[in-house]
Amino acid sequence: MSLLQNKKILLGISGGIAAYKCAELTRRLVEQGAQVRVVMTPAAKAFITPLTMQAVSGHPVSDDLLDPAAEAAMGHIELAKWADLILITPASADLIARLAQGMANDLLTTLCLASAAPTVVSPAMNQQMWAAPATQRNIEQLKKDGRFIIGPGVGEQACGDVGAGRMLEPNQIIEHLPAFFLPQVLQGKKLLITAGPTQEAIDPVRYISNHSSGKMGYALASAAMQLGALVTLVSGPTALEKPVNCELIAVKSAKQMLEACQQVAHQSDIFIACAAVADYQVADVAEQKIKKTQHQLNLQLTKNPDILASIAQQLEKPFCIGFAAETQDVAHYAKDKMQRKNLDMIIANDVSNQQIGFNSDQNAVTVYWQDQEQSFPATDKKELAVKLLQLIAKHYTQQV
Ligand code: PMT
């Protein structure tokens, strides 16, 4: 079940070219089981029609504070009380200014004043307007008032300028939302997470690697942030987008992953090693591309450093959690790894099952710690990550 299932989201749209992205945003929220009601400012209607937003949300759009017919259906106070969360995007400089002043001169600003729900403001405007002292002053005021600001993104803008002010993409906005519905059990905690495969070079064009997609590790990074953590993600090569707000250190080889982890581990509270680190590296990496002249090619391999064990054996170590990817005797090998590597917990997945584990959207795991265990059946990795981190947070808190 999605974390947004049955959540009541009031989507406020103000006037900006990026308003067209709200159709896709609404579609995805509805797909995740959220109930969406749309409120548009008069300027928003110049960029996307209420009819489009009605079609994608499945409900009539509200846009007028003084419309007797609309008030008779669901009055503005009723709508303000209905919302679990108010999400405003694109939030224009004008709307931000009016919100910061506490004005109630249209339906959207009135709803924001009349609602006790958390309000998430995701700005979008020209980079010069975003950088303007007045806008920045208003943003600071909104933060002081307890509103949450997400974005804006950085990049090329509709007007041709480049800089900060782009509306976040729908998936980036959605990634922020579960945090508003989840207890912040990792508030302020620093997490170091490894993800993905490592690549061990054979020559300048070839390497040894494995089937890890990074999905499990990236899901853990996103979920940790949704639970309030500050995350450093050390990732081998993957095709995945960087989770919003985390610090990403991109590496290729096990040696690089070890160096990156060693730099961050001493300032981390919790270390989760989810990466599928190649166990061996090529002893003599060829400087030039190896030619196909020989019938047989023998590569000599040497063992890679064990990143997790090296950190878990430090005197002042973070709370350390490993993964165990096994194809047989899963419980036995996982517990053995936990003991040998001096871990606080280990998460075992049976990777002989092709439906879960490597490069799948789902995983099923059993977590072991001390003499206890808890199993989680096959679930989407994003949902599973939240459950795993809630369990980890509980045992981390008991230990410190
Ligand atoms: O990336 P996905 O496609 O989503 O797939 C997820 C996954 C199957 C890769 C993930 O759930 C998983 O099981 N990751 C660990 C894979 C693995 O390398 O397991 P292992 O049993 O070989 O290693 C045990 C632990 O030691 C792991 O935490 C691993 O990160 C760590 N390790 C291993 C070797 C090494 N040289 N350094 C390490 O830190």
Short mmCIF file of N, CA, C and O in Angstrom, two decimals, residues 49 71 73 199 231:
data_model
loop_
_atom_site.label_atom_id
_atom_site.label_comp_id
_atom_site.label_asym_id
_atom_site.label_seq_id
_atom_site.Cartn_x
_atom_site.Cartn_y
_atom_site.Cartn_z
N THR A 49 -6.19 24.61 -17.77
CA THR A 49 -7.63 24.84 -17.58
C THR A 49 -8.17 24.06 -16.38
O THR A 49 -7.70 22.95 -16.09
N GLU A 71 -19.68 27.37 -2.71
CA GLU A 71 -19.74 27.39 -1.24
C GLU A 71 -20.83 26.44 -0.73
O GLU A 71 -20.69 25.82 0.32
N ALA A 73 -21.63 23.64 -2.16
CA ALA A 73 -21.15 22.26 -2.31
C ALA A 73 -20.16 21.93 -1.20
O ALA A 73 -20.42 21.12 -0.33
N GLN A 199 32.04 -1.69 -9.87
CA GLN A 199 32.63 -2.14 -11.14
C GLN A 199 34.13 -2.24 -10.96
O GLN A 199 34.76 -1.27 -10.51
N VAL A 231 21.02 12.11 4.99
CA VAL A 231 21.55 10.90 4.38
C VAL A 231 22.72 11.18 3.43
O VAL A 231 22.66 12.09 2.60
#
